[in-house]
């Protein structure tokens, strides 16, 4: 898969670990995040990943900041984006199955590397269930109009 990844200064180390993990698994990872630990503004990176996913330049996105919250709020302002914060793998699977989340987010100050790897694995191996869930996503999309 083609995966867009983005992060702020709070998540540079975890971003690097997850990039390496995904690359080893055969994914193509496009890095939109900061590569330093110098204080920066997470909306910049949330927007970059969201725009790449919304434009179809990436199949999905991974966003990491301190909590995963600020960067996902920013991403969710871009039309067509459903970014979901997950701190464990069950939610990561369900946000794909039920919400067809096209971006997963988590916090480098909340989860360690092992949990982060389990989160991306659960998300990437899940499939959208469709059916009644599609109607609910259609309702969310209607809010963007
Ligand atoms: C940066 O200090 C921090 O506010 C940011 O990484 C994130 O947690 C915001 O939601």
PDB file of C-alpha atoms and ligand atoms in Angstrom:
ATOM      1  CA  UNK A   1       0.000   0.000   0.000  1.00  0.00           C
ATOM      2  CA  UNK A   2       0.973   3.613  -0.438  1.00  0.00           C
ATOM      3  CA  UNK A   3       0.872   5.208   3.009  1.00  0.00           C
ATOM      4  CA  UNK A   4       1.268   8.916   3.808  1.00  0.00           C
ATOM      5  CA  UNK A   5       2.782   9.564   7.218  1.00  0.00           C
ATOM      6  CA  UNK A   6       3.010  12.820   9.166  1.00  0.00           C
ATOM      7  CA  UNK A   7       4.096  13.942  12.620  1.00  0.00           C
ATOM      8  CA  UNK A   8       5.111  16.893  14.754  1.00  0.00           C
ATOM      9  CA  UNK A   9       8.178  17.268  16.965  1.00  0.00           C
ATOM     10  CA  UNK A  10       6.643  15.151  19.747  1.00  0.00           C
ATOM     11  CA  UNK A  11       6.556  12.112  17.487  1.00  0.00           C
ATOM     12  CA  UNK A  12       9.720  12.150  15.356  1.00  0.00           C
ATOM     13  CA  UNK A  13      11.246   9.026  16.930  1.00  0.00           C
ATOM     14  CA  UNK A  14       8.017   7.035  16.783  1.00  0.00           C
ATOM     15  CA  UNK A  15       7.404   8.201  13.191  1.00  0.00           C
ATOM     16  CA  UNK A  16      10.836   6.857  12.219  1.00  0.00           C
ATOM     17  CA  UNK A  17      10.136   3.509  13.887  1.00  0.00           C
ATOM     18  CA  UNK A  18       6.756   3.163  12.203  1.00  0.00           C
ATOM     19  CA  UNK A  19       8.137   4.227   8.809  1.00  0.00           C
ATOM     20  CA  UNK A  20      10.815   1.569   9.048  1.00  0.00           C
ATOM     21  CA  UNK A  21       8.282  -1.037  10.172  1.00  0.00           C
ATOM     22  CA  UNK A  22       5.888  -0.288   7.307  1.00  0.00           C
ATOM     23  CA  UNK A  23       8.688  -0.193   4.733  1.00  0.00           C
ATOM     24  CA  UNK A  24       9.979  -3.582   5.931  1.00  0.00           C
ATOM     25  CA  UNK A  25       6.461  -4.908   5.447  1.00  0.00           C
ATOM     26  CA  UNK A  26       6.609  -3.863   1.794  1.00  0.00           C
ATOM     27  CA  UNK A  27       4.563  -0.659   1.930  1.00  0.00           C
ATOM     28  CA  UNK A  28       5.551   2.517   0.138  1.00  0.00           C
ATOM     29  CA  UNK A  29       5.689   5.252   2.785  1.00  0.00           C
ATOM     30  CA  UNK A  30       5.592   8.940   1.875  1.00  0.00           C
ATOM     31  CA  UNK A  31       6.964  11.088   4.680  1.00  0.00           C
ATOM     32  CA  UNK A  32       5.170  14.429   5.153  1.00  0.00           C
ATOM     33  CA  UNK A  33       6.242  14.904   8.764  1.00  0.00           C
ATOM     34  CA  UNK A  34       8.969  16.867  10.454  1.00  0.00           C
ATOM     35  CA  UNK A  35      12.285  15.042  10.816  1.00  0.00           C
ATOM     36  CA  UNK A  36      13.537  17.107  13.751  1.00  0.00           C
ATOM     37  CA  UNK A  37      12.468  17.568  17.368  1.00  0.00           C
ATOM     38  CA  UNK A  38      12.322  21.330  17.057  1.00  0.00           C
ATOM     39  CA  UNK A  39       8.953  22.663  18.183  1.00  0.00           C
ATOM     40  CA  UNK A  40       6.566  22.990  15.247  1.00  0.00           C
ATOM     41  CA  UNK A  41       2.848  23.188  14.459  1.00  0.00           C
ATOM     42  CA  UNK A  42       0.981  19.892  14.074  1.00  0.00           C
ATOM     43  CA  UNK A  43      -1.825  21.294  11.813  1.00  0.00           C
ATOM     44  CA  UNK A  44       0.747  21.707   9.015  1.00  0.00           C
ATOM     45  CA  UNK A  45       1.462  17.979   8.948  1.00  0.00           C
ATOM     46  CA  UNK A  46      -2.135  16.930   9.532  1.00  0.00           C
ATOM     47  CA  UNK A  47      -3.139  18.954   6.503  1.00  0.00           C
ATOM     48  CA  UNK A  48      -0.333  17.616   4.268  1.00  0.00           C
ATOM     49  CA  UNK A  49      -1.247  13.991   4.923  1.00  0.00           C
ATOM     50  CA  UNK A  50      -4.979  14.687   4.686  1.00  0.00           C
ATOM     51  CA  UNK A  51      -4.589  16.412   1.308  1.00  0.00           C
ATOM     52  CA  UNK A  52      -2.462  13.555  -0.057  1.00  0.00           C
ATOM     53  CA  UNK A  53      -5.066  10.992   1.037  1.00  0.00           C
ATOM     54  CA  UNK A  54      -8.028  13.078  -0.167  1.00  0.00           C
ATOM     55  CA  UNK A  55      -6.328  13.503  -3.577  1.00  0.00           C
ATOM     56  CA  UNK A  56      -5.687   9.754  -3.877  1.00  0.00           C
ATOM     57  CA  UNK A  57      -1.907  10.217  -3.800  1.00  0.00           C
ATOM     58  CA  UNK A  58      -1.839   7.748  -0.911  1.00  0.00           C
ATOM     59  CA  UNK A  59      -4.188   4.874  -0.040  1.00  0.00           C
ATOM     60  CA  UNK A  60      -4.349   5.912   3.604  1.00  0.00           C
ATOM     61  CA  UNK A  61      -2.488   7.938   6.209  1.00  0.00           C
ATOM     62  CA  UNK A  62      -0.806   7.637   9.587  1.00  0.00           C
ATOM     63  CA  UNK A  63      -0.595  10.734  11.803  1.00  0.00           C
ATOM     64  CA  UNK A  64       1.319  10.999  15.061  1.00  0.00           C
ATOM     65  CA  UNK A  65       1.642  13.919  17.480  1.00  0.00           C
ATOM     66  CA  UNK A  66       1.868  13.971  21.281  1.00  0.00           C
ATOM     67  CA  UNK A  67      -1.645  12.622  21.789  1.00  0.00           C
ATOM     68  CA  UNK A  68      -2.791  12.020  18.201  1.00  0.00           C
ATOM     69  CA  UNK A  69      -5.661  14.417  18.865  1.00  0.00           C
ATOM     70  CA  UNK A  70      -4.520  17.807  17.528  1.00  0.00           C
ATOM     71  CA  UNK A  71      -3.129  16.406  14.296  1.00  0.00           C
ATOM     72  CA  UNK A  72      -6.299  14.371  13.661  1.00  0.00           C
ATOM     73  CA  UNK A  73      -8.566  17.355  14.346  1.00  0.00           C
ATOM     74  CA  UNK A  74      -6.622  19.280  11.686  1.00  0.00           C
ATOM     75  CA  UNK A  75      -6.795  16.396   9.200  1.00  0.00           C
ATOM     76  CA  UNK A  76     -10.543  16.047   9.704  1.00  0.00           C
ATOM     77  CA  UNK A  77     -11.068  19.593   8.388  1.00  0.00           C
ATOM     78  CA  UNK A  78     -10.106  18.388   4.909  1.00  0.00           C
ATOM     79  CA  UNK A  79     -13.069  17.220   2.858  1.00  0.00           C
ATOM     80  CA  UNK A  80     -13.326  13.445   2.539  1.00  0.00           C
ATOM     81  CA  UNK A  81     -11.060  12.721   5.480  1.00  0.00           C
ATOM     82  CA  UNK A  82     -12.040  10.419   8.312  1.00  0.00           C
ATOM     83  CA  UNK A  83      -9.102  10.449  10.714  1.00  0.00           C
ATOM     84  CA  UNK A  84      -9.466   8.357  13.867  1.00  0.00           C
ATOM     85  CA  UNK A  85      -7.346   8.421  17.015  1.00  0.00           C
ATOM     86  CA  UNK A  86      -6.605   4.952  18.365  1.00  0.00           C
ATOM     87  CA  UNK A  87      -4.643   3.928  21.431  1.00  0.00           C
ATOM     88  CA  UNK A  88      -5.046   0.181  21.001  1.00  0.00           C
ATOM     89  CA  UNK A  89      -5.570  -2.332  18.171  1.00  0.00           C
ATOM     90  CA  UNK A  90      -9.271  -3.169  18.688  1.00  0.00           C
ATOM     91  CA  UNK A  91     -10.294   0.420  17.997  1.00  0.00           C
ATOM     92  CA  UNK A  92      -7.840   0.498  15.080  1.00  0.00           C
ATOM     93  CA  UNK A  93      -9.604  -2.494  13.475  1.00  0.00           C
ATOM     94  CA  UNK A  94     -13.078  -1.102  14.151  1.00  0.00           C
ATOM     95  CA  UNK A  95     -12.388   2.358  12.724  1.00  0.00           C
ATOM     96  CA  UNK A  96     -11.652   0.654   9.414  1.00  0.00           C
ATOM     97  CA  UNK A  97     -14.517  -1.884   9.583  1.00  0.00           C
ATOM     98  CA  UNK A  98     -17.222   0.539  10.746  1.00  0.00           C
ATOM     99  CA  UNK A  99     -16.024   4.072   9.948  1.00  0.00           C
ATOM    100  CA  UNK A 100     -13.863   3.393   6.888  1.00  0.00           C
ATOM    101  CA  UNK A 101     -11.261   5.682   8.460  1.00  0.00           C
ATOM    102  CA  UNK A 102      -8.765   6.738   5.819  1.00  0.00           C
ATOM    103  CA  UNK A 103      -6.274   8.049   8.381  1.00  0.00           C
ATOM    104  CA  UNK A 104      -5.256   6.514  11.666  1.00  0.00           C
ATOM    105  CA  UNK A 105      -3.725   8.657  14.392  1.00  0.00           C
ATOM    106  CA  UNK A 106      -2.053   7.977  17.706  1.00  0.00           C
ATOM    107  CA  UNK A 107       0.015   9.738  20.328  1.00  0.00           C
ATOM    108  CA  UNK A 108       3.725   9.275  20.856  1.00  0.00           C
ATOM    109  CA  UNK A 109       3.192  10.366  24.468  1.00  0.00           C
ATOM    110  CA  UNK A 110       0.423   7.809  24.874  1.00  0.00           C
ATOM    111  CA  UNK A 111       1.507   4.596  23.141  1.00  0.00           C
ATOM    112  CA  UNK A 112       4.881   2.889  22.890  1.00  0.00           C
ATOM    113  CA  UNK A 113       6.395   1.501  19.692  1.00  0.00           C
ATOM    114  CA  UNK A 114       5.042  -2.016  20.217  1.00  0.00           C
ATOM    115  CA  UNK A 115       1.458  -0.817  20.649  1.00  0.00           C
ATOM    116  CA  UNK A 116       1.892   1.556  17.703  1.00  0.00           C
ATOM    117  CA  UNK A 117       2.979  -1.357  15.498  1.00  0.00           C
ATOM    118  CA  UNK A 118      -0.031  -3.393  16.675  1.00  0.00           C
ATOM    119  CA  UNK A 119      -2.311  -0.424  15.892  1.00  0.00           C
ATOM    120  CA  UNK A 120      -1.071  -0.048  12.305  1.00  0.00           C
ATOM    121  CA  UNK A 121      -1.195  -3.830  11.771  1.00  0.00           C
ATOM    122  CA  UNK A 122      -4.799  -4.024  13.002  1.00  0.00           C
ATOM    123  CA  UNK A 123      -5.843  -1.073  10.859  1.00  0.00           C
ATOM    124  CA  UNK A 124      -4.072  -2.178   7.675  1.00  0.00           C
ATOM    125  CA  UNK A 125      -5.348  -5.749   7.824  1.00  0.00           C
ATOM    126  CA  UNK A 126      -8.981  -4.737   8.431  1.00  0.00           C
ATOM    127  CA  UNK A 127     -11.578  -4.188   5.707  1.00  0.00           C
ATOM    128  CA  UNK A 128     -14.527  -1.839   5.572  1.00  0.00           C
ATOM    129  CA  UNK A 129     -17.708  -3.811   6.326  1.00  0.00           C
ATOM    130  CA  UNK A 130     -20.026  -1.656   4.144  1.00  0.00           C
ATOM    131  CA  UNK A 131     -23.801  -2.202   4.469  1.00  0.00           C
ATOM    132  CA  UNK A 132     -25.396  -0.169   7.259  1.00  0.00           C
ATOM    133  CA  UNK A 133     -22.040   1.453   7.965  1.00  0.00           C
ATOM    134  CA  UNK A 134     -21.993   3.000   4.481  1.00  0.00           C
ATOM    135  CA  UNK A 135     -25.253   4.866   5.160  1.00  0.00           C
ATOM    136  CA  UNK A 136     -23.726   6.367   8.289  1.00  0.00           C
ATOM    137  CA  UNK A 137     -20.633   7.448   6.402  1.00  0.00           C
ATOM    138  CA  UNK A 138     -22.903   9.007   3.775  1.00  0.00           C
ATOM    139  CA  UNK A 139     -24.502  11.016   6.601  1.00  0.00           C
ATOM    140  CA  UNK A 140     -21.070  12.222   7.717  1.00  0.00           C
ATOM    141  CA  UNK A 141     -20.178  13.182   4.132  1.00  0.00           C
ATOM    142  CA  UNK A 142     -23.449  15.152   3.903  1.00  0.00           C
ATOM    143  CA  UNK A 143     -22.218  17.316   6.793  1.00  0.00           C
ATOM    144  CA  UNK A 144     -19.385  18.510   4.543  1.00  0.00           C
ATOM    145  CA  UNK A 145     -21.814  20.093   2.072  1.00  0.00           C
TER     146      UNK A 145
HETATM  147  C1  LIG B   1       2.906  19.419  21.222  1.00  0.00           C
HETATM  148  O1  LIG B   1       3.447  19.813  22.434  1.00  0.00           O
HETATM  149  C2  LIG B   1       1.524  18.787  21.460  1.00  0.00           C
HETATM  150  O2  LIG B   1       0.615  19.748  21.833  1.00  0.00           O
HETATM  151  C3  LIG B   1       1.066  18.046  20.229  1.00  0.00           C
HETATM  152  O3  LIG B   1       2.008  17.096  19.869  1.00  0.00           O
HETATM  153  C4  LIG B   1      -0.245  17.285  20.336  1.00  0.00           C
HETATM  154  O4  LIG B   1      -0.269  16.463  21.454  1.00  0.00           O
HETATM  155  C5  LIG B   1      -1.476  18.059  20.158  1.00  0.00           C
HETATM  156  O5  LIG B   1      -2.586  17.533  20.138  1.00  0.00           O
END
